[in-house]
Coordinates of C-alpha atoms in Angstrom, one line a residue:
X12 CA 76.6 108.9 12.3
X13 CA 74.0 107.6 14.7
X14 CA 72.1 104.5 13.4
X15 CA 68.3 105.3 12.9
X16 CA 66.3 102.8 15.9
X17 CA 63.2 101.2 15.4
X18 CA 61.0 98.6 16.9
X19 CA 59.9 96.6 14.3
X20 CA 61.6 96.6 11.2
X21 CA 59.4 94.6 8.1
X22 CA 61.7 93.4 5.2
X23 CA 59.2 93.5 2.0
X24 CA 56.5 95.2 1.0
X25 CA 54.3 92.9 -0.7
X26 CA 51.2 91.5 0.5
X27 CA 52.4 90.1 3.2
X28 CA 54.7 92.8 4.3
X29 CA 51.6 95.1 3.8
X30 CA 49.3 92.8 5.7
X31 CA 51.9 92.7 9.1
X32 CA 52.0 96.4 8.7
X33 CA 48.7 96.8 9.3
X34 CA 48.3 94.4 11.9
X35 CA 51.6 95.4 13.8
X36 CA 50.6 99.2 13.8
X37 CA 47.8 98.0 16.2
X38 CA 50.7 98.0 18.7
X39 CA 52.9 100.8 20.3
X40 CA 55.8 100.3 18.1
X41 CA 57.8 102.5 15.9
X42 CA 57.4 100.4 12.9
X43 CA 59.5 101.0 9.3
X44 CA 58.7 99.0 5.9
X45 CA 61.8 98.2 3.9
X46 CA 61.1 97.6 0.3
X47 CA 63.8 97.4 -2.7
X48 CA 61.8 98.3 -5.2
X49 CA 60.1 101.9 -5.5
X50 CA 56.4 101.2 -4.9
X51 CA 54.4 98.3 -2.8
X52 CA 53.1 95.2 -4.6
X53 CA 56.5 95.4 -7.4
X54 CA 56.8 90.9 -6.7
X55 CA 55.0 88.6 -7.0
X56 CA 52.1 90.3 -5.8
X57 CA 51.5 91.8 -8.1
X58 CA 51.6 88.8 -10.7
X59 CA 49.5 86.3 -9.7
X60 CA 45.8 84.5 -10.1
X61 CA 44.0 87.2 -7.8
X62 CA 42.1 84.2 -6.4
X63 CA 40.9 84.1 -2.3
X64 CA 41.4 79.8 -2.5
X65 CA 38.7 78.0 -0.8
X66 CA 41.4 75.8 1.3
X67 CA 40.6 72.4 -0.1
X68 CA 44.3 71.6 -1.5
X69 CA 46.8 72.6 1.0
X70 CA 47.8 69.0 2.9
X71 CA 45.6 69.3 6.5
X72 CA 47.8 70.0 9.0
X73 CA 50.0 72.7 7.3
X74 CA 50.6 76.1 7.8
X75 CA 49.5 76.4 4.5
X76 CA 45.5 75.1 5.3
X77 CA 45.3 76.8 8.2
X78 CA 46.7 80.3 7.0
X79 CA 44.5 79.8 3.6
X80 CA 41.1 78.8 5.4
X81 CA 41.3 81.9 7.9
X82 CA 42.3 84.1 5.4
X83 CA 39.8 83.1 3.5
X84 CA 37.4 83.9 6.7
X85 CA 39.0 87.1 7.3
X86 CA 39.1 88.5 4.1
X87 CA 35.1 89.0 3.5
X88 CA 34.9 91.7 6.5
X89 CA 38.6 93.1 5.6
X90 CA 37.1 93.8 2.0
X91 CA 34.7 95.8 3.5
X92 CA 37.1 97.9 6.4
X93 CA 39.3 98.2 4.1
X94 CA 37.3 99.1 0.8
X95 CA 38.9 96.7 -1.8
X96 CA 36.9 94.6 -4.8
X97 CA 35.8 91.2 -3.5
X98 CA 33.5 88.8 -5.2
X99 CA 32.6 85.5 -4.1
X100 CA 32.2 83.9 -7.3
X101 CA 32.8 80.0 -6.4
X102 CA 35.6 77.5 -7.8
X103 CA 35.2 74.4 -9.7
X104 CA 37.6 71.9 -9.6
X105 CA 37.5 70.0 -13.3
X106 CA 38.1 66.2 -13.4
X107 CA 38.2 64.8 -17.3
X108 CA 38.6 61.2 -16.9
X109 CA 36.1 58.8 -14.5
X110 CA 39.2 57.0 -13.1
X111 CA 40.4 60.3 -11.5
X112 CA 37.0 61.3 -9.6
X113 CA 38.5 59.4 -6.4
X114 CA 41.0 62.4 -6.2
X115 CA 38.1 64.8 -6.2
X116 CA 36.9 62.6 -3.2
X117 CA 40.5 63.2 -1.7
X118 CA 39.9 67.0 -2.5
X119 CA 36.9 67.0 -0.6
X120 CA 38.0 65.0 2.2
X121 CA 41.1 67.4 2.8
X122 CA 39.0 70.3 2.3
X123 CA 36.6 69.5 5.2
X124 CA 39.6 67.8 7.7
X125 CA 40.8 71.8 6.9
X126 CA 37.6 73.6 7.6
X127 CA 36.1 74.4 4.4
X128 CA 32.6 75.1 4.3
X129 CA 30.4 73.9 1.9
X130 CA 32.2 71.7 -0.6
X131 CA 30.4 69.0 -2.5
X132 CA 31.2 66.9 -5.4
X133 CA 29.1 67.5 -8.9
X134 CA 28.7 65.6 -12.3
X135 CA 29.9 66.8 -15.5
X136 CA 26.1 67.8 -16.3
X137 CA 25.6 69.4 -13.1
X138 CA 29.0 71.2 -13.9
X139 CA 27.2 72.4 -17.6
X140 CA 24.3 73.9 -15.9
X141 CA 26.0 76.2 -14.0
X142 CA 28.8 76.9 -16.0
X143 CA 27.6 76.5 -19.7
X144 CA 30.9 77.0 -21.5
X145 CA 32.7 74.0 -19.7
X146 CA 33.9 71.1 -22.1
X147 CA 31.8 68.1 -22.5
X148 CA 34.9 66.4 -21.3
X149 CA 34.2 67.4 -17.7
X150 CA 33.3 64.2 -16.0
X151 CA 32.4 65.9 -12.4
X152 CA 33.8 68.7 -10.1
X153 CA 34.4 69.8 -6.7
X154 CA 32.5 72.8 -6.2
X155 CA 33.7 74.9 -3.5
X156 CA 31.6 78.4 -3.3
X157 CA 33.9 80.0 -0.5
X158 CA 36.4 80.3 -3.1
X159 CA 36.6 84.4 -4.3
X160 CA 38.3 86.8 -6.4
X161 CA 40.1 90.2 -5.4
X162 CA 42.3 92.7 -7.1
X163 CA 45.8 92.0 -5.4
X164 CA 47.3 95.3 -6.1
X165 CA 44.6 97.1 -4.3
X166 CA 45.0 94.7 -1.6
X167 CA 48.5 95.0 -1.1
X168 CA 47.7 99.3 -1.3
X169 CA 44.9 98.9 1.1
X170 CA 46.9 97.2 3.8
X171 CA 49.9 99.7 3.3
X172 CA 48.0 103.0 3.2
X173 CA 45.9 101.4 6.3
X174 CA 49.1 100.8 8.2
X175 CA 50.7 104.3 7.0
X176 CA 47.4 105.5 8.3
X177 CA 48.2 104.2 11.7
X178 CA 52.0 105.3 12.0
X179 CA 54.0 102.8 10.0
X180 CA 56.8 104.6 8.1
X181 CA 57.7 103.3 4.7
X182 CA 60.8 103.6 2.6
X183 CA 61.5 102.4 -0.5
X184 CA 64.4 102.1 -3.2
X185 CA 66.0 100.5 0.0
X186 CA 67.7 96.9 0.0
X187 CA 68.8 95.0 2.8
X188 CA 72.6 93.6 2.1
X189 CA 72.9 92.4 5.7
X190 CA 71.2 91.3 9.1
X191 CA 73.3 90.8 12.3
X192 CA 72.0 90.0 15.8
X193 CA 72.5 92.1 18.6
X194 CA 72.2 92.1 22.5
X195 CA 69.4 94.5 22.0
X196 CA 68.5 93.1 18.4
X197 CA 69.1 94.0 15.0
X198 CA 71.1 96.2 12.7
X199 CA 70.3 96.2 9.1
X200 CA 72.5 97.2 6.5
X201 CA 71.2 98.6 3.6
X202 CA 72.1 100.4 0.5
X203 CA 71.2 103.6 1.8
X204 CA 72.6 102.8 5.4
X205 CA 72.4 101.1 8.6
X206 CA 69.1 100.4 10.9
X207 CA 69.0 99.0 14.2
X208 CA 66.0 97.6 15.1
X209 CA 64.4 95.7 18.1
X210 CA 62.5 93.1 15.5
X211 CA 62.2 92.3 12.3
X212 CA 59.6 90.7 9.8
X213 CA 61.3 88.7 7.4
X214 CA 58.5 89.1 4.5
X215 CA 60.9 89.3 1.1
X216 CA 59.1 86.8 -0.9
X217 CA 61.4 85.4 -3.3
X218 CA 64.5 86.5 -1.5
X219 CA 63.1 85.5 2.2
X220 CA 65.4 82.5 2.1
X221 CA 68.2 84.8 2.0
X222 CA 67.5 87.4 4.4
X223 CA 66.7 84.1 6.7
X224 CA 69.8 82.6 5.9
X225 CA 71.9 85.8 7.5
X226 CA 70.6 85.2 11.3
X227 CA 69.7 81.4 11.6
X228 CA 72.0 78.3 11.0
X229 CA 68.6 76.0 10.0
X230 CA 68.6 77.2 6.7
X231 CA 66.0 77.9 3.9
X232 CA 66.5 77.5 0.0
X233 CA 63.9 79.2 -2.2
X234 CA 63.1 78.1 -6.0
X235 CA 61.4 80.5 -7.7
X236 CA 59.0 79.0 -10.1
X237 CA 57.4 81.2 -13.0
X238 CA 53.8 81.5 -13.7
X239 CA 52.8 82.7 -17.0
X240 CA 49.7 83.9 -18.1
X241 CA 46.9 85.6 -20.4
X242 CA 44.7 88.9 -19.7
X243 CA 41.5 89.0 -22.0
X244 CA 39.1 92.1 -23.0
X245 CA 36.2 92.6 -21.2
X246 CA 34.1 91.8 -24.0
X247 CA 34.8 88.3 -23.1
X248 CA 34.5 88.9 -19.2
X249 CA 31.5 87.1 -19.0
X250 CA 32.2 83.8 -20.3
X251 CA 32.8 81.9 -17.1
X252 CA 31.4 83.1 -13.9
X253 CA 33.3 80.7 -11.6
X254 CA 36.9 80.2 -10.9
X255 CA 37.7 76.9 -13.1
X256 CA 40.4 74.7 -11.6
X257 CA 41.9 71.7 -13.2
X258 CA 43.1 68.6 -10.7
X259 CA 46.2 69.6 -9.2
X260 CA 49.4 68.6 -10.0
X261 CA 52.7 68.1 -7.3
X262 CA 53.9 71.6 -9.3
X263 CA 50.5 73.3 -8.1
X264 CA 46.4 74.2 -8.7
X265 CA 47.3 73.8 -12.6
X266 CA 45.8 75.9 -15.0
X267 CA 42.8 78.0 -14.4
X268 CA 40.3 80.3 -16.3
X269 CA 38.5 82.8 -14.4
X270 CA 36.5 86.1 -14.4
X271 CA 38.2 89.2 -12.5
X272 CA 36.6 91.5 -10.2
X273 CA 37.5 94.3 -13.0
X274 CA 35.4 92.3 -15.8
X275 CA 38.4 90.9 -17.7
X276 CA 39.2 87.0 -18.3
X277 CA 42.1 85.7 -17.3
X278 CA 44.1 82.1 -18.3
X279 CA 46.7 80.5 -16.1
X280 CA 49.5 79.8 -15.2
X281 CA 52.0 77.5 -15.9
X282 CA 55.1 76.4 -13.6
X283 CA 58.3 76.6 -14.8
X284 CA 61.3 76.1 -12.2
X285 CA 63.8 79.3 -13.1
X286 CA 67.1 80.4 -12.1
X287 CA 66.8 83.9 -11.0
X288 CA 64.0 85.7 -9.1
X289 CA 64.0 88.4 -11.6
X290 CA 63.3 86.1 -14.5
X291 CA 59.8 87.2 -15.0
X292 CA 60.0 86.8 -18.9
X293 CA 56.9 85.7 -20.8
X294 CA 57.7 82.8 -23.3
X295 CA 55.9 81.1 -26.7
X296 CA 56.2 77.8 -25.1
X297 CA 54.3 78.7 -22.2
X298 CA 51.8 81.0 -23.5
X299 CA 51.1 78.0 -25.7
X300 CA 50.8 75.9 -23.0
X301 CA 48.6 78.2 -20.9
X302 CA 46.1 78.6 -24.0
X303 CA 46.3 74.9 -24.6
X304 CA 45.0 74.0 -21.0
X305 CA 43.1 76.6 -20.8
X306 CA 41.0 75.9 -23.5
X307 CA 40.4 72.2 -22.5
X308 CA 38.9 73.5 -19.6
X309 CA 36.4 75.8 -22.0
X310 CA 36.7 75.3 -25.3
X311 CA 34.9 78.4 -26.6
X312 CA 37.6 80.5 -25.0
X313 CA 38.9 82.8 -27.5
X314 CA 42.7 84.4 -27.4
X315 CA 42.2 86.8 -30.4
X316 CA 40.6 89.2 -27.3
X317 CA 44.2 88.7 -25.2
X318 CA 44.9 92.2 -24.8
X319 CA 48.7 91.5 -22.4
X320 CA 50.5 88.5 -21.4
X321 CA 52.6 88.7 -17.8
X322 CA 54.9 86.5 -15.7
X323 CA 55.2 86.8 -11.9
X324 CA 57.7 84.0 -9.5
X325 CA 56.2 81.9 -6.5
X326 CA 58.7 81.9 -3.8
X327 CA 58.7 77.9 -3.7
X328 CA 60.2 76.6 -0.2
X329 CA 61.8 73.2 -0.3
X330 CA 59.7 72.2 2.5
X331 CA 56.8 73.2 0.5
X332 CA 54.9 75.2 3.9
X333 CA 55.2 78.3 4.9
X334 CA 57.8 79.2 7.3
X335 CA 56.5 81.3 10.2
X336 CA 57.7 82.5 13.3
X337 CA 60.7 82.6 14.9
X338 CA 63.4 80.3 14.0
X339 CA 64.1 77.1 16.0
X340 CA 66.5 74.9 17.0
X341 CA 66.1 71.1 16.4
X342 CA 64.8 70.5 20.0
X343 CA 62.2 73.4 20.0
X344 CA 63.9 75.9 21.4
X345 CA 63.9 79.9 19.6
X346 CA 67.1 80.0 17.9
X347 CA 67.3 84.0 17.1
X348 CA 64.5 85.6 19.4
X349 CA 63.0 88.9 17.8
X350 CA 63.3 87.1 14.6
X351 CA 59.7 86.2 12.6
X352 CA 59.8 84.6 9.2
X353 CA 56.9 84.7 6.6
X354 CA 59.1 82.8 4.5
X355 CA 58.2 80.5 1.3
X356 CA 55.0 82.5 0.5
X357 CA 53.8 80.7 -2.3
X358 CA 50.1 80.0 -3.5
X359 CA 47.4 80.5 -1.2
X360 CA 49.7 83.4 -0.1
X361 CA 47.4 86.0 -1.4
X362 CA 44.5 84.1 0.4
X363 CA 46.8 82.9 3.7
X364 CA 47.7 87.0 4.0
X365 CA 45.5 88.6 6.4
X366 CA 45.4 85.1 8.8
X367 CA 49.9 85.3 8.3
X368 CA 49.6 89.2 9.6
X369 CA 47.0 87.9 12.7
X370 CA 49.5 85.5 13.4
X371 CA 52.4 87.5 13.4
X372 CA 51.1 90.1 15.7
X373 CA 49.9 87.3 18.0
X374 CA 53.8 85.7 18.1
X375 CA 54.9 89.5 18.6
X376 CA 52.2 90.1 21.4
X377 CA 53.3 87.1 23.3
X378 CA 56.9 88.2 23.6
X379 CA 55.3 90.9 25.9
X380 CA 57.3 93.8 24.3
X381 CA 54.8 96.3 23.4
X382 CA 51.2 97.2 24.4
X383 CA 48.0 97.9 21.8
X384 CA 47.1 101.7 21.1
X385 CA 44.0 102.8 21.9
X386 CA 43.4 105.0 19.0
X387 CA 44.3 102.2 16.1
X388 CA 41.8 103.0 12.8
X389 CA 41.1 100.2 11.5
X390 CA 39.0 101.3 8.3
X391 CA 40.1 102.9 4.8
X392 CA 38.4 104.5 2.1
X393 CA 39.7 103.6 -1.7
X394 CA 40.0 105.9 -4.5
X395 CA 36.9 106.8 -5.7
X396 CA 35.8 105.9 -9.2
X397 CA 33.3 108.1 -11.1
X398 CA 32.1 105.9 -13.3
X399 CA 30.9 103.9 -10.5
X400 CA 28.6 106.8 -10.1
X401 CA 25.2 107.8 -11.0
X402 CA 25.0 111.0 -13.5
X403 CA 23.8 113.0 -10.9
X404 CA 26.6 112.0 -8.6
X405 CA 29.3 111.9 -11.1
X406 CA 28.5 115.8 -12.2
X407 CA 27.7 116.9 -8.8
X408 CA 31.5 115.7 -8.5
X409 CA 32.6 117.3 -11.0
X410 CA 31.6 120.9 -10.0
X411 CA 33.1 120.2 -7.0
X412 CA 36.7 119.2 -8.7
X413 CA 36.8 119.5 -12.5
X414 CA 39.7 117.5 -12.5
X415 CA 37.1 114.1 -12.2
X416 CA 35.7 115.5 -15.7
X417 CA 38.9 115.1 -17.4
X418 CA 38.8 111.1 -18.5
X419 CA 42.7 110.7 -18.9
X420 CA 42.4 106.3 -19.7
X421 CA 39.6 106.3 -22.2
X422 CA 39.5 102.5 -22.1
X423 CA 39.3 102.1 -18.3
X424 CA 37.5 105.6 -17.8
X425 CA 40.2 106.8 -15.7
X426 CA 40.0 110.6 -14.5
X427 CA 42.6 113.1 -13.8
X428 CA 41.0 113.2 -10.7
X429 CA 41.4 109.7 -9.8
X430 CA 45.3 110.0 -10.9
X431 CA 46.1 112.9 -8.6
X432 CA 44.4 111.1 -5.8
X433 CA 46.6 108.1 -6.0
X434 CA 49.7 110.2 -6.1
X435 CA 48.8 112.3 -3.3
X436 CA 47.5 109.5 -1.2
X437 CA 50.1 107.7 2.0
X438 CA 52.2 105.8 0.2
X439 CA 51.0 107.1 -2.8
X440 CA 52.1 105.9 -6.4
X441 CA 55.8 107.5 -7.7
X442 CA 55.8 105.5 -11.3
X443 CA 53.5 104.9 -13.7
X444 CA 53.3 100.9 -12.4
X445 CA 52.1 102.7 -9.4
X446 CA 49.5 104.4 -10.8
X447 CA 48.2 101.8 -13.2
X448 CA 48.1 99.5 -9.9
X449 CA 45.8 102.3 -7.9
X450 CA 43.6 103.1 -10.4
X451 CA 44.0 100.8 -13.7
X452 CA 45.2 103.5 -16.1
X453 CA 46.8 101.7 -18.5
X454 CA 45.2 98.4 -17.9
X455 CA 42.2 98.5 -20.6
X456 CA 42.4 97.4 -24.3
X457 CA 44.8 99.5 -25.8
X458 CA 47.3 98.9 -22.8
X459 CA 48.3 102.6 -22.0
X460 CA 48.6 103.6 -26.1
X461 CA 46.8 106.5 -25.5
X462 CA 46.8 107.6 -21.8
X463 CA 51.1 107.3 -21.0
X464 CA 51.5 110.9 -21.7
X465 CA 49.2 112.9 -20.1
X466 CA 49.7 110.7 -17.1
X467 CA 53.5 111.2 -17.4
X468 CA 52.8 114.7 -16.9
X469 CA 50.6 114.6 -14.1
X470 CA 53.0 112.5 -12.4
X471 CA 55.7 114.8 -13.1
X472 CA 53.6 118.3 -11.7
X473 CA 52.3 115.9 -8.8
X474 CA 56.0 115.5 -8.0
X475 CA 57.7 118.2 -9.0
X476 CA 60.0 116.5 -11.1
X477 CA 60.7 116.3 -15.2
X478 CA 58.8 114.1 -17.2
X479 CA 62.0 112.6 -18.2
X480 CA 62.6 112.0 -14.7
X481 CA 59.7 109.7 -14.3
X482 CA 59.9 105.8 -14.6
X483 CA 57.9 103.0 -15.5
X484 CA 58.7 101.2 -12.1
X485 CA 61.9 101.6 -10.5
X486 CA 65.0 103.9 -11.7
X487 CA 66.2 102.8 -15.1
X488 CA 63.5 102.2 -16.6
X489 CA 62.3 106.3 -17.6
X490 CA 60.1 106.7 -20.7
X491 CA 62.0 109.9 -21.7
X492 CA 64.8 110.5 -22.8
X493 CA 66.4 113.9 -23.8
X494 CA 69.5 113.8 -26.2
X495 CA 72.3 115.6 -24.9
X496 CA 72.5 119.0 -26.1
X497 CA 69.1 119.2 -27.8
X498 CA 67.2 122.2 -26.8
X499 CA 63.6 121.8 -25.9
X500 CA 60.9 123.2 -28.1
X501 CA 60.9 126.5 -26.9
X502 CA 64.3 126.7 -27.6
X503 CA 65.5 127.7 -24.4

């Protein structure tokens, strides 16, 4: 059986992965979007802080401080092309103890060496004024109001649906067991077959290292390292406006509190070194911990409104940068040409994102292989949300498609309507992960108690499936399950 051929082949469809998608499909290429997992944004993309960093605390001089502070540039007029919730809220950095302001000086002083635009130092009572609910503890702050918030899953959506939009193919359910060079480049194996490809973006997050490892003799090794945190109602949304930082430690940006662009509060995370990328579990230490930090930060938080606790991995790189680009030898020279790494994606990644994509498709431009359409679209329009709308707007809409009258998610208001369009949409959800990541089914107070089943039949007359048939992510993990011989209730 002939081998399927492609230009550029993207391993991982995470934000990253997304982000070159989009940027590559600028480009005359047959592109394809590998993703093991059923859905987009299924790692650690879609368990994270949500924050767009500032750029003050990757070392100057990194891939990581560059990548951060242009994303951070880009991402204000990609929020807008690409219709996804941004907010430029502003970061505090928290320092507790007068002998430790000189390391808000270093803060500062990396911050502008990087490029970051208007950072200043601030005393505790300064702090206070803006942000009333801070300890009396806080001795001063680096206040950095470049720094925003973002909803990662719609992100990671936008970029794919944007690049889908523009002829990138996706396919999921699909891992990659093996990658061997080529004189005319690539052949992936995969559980579902071989590839051959002319390029490949190496984007796997947690399992980058490995996918690395099969082509290039400099190797990489990859610690995941768990984040835990703590998701609170949005009765108590409003109780910090800022993104609250603690001073850094060598594990990372520490514990934070911070609002969400959705109106929740959320606390974290910690970081614990694990042994498996698919340890994601939740523990009593660490929620402990998280709660403990983050209510020395703001004292009057309150955890009898945590409505869900989650766990995502960083793909920590021993280097501690991101990798990017092609591979090289010791002297300079390209080891495995064709080759481009976005390897070791840890925090900013989020933030570092759209500036990683840029600078892939500038390494991919330069090896003088493909030419830019003419016709590339560079704008996308989200689902839209009713209750976003006025009463005249929301019933006009709903004579028009009665389905947006039908509130499926009382908690989070979600409609039928809204459900259907994120099924139906390129690269539309499958699961019910992939619908609570669209449109936030699910995500409210009661944490999908009383929406699951109406939505689990949506999804399966959406996809022509049973309802037993549909899963919470990826296959294994259905809702339903029918005993073996029972009859149904029509008896048939």
């Amino acid at each position: 059986m002939e081998k399927e051929q492609y230009d550029i082949i993207i391993i991982g469809a995470g934000v990253v992965g997304c982000a070159a998608a989009r940027e590559l499909s600028r480009l005359d290429a047959r592109i394809l979007v590998l993703e093991k997992e059923e859905d987009v944004c299924s790692g650690t993309s879609k368990a994270n802080s949500a924050i767009i960093h500032a750029g003050h605390d990757a070392a100057s001089g990194s891939r990581k401080a560059a990548m951060n502070v242009r994303g951070s540039v880009l991402m204000e007029s990609l929020s807008e092309e690409l219709d996804i919730p941004y907010k430029k809220n502003g970061a505090f950095v928290i320092c507790f103890e007068e002998e430790n302001m000189p390391k808000l000086r270093e803060l500062l002083e990396r911050g502008q060496k990087n490029g970051v635009k208007g950072l200043r130092i601030i005393s505790g009572e300064e702090a206070r004024r803006m942000e009333p609910c801070l300890s009396e503890e806080v001795a001063g702050a680096l206040y950095a109001p470049s720094s925003a918030i973002c909803d990662p899953f719609l992100m990671t959506v936008a970029f794919a649906e944007n690049a889908a939009l523009n002829g990138a193919e996706f396919r999921f359910l699909t891992e990659v067991t093996s990658v061997r060079k080529t004189e005319s480049g690539f052949t992936l194996e995969t559980n579902r077959g071989a590839l051959d490809a002319k390029m490949i973006v190496n984007a796997a997050g947690l399992y980058s290292d490995r996918i690395h490892n099969m082509v290039s003799n400099r190797k990489l090794h990859i610690t995941p390292r768990r984040g835990e945190y703590q998701l609170l109602d949005q009765e108590v949304g409003g109780l910090v406006s800022h993104t609250i930082f603690q001073l850094p430690t060598e594990k990372g940006k520490g514990t934070l509190v911070t609002p969400t662009v959705h109106g929740n509060l959320m606390v974290g995370p910690n970081a614990i070194a694990v042994d498996t990328p698919e340890n994601t579990d939740s523990s009593s230490e660490g929620i402990s911990y998280v709660q403990s930090q983050g209510k020395r930060s703001v004292p009057a938080l309150d955890f009898r409104y945590v409505i869900t606790a989650f766990a995502g991995n960083r793909s920590t790189e021993d280097g501690r940068d991101f990798i990017l680009g092609q591979p090289r030898r010791e002297d300079g020279t390209i080891e495995v040409p064709g080759f481009f790494d976005a390897a070791g994606i840890e925090s900013p990644g989020l933030s570092g994102a759209p500036a990683i994509a840029e600078y892939l498709l500038k390494e991919v431009e330069e090896t003088g292989c493909f030419s830019r359409k003419q016709d590339f679209r560079p704008r996308r329009k989200g689902i839209l949300c009713p209750k976003n709308l006025s009463l005249e707007e929301r019933n006009a809409l709903i004579q028009r498609d009665p389905a947006y009258g039908r509130v499926v998610c009382r908690c989070e208001e979600v409609t039928e309507g809204e459900i259907i369009d994120a099924i139906r949409r390129p690269v539309g959800a499958v699961s019910m992960d992939g619908v609570k990541r669209r449109v936030r089914q699910g995500m409210g107070r009661c944490q999908a108690g009383f929406c699951t089943p109406r939505t689990l039949e949506i999804l399966a007359r959406e996809l022509d499936c049973s309802m037993e048939e549909i899963c919470k992510n990826r296959p294994g993990s259905e809702l339903l399950i029918r005993e073996a011989g029972r009859e149904d209730s029509h008896g048939e």
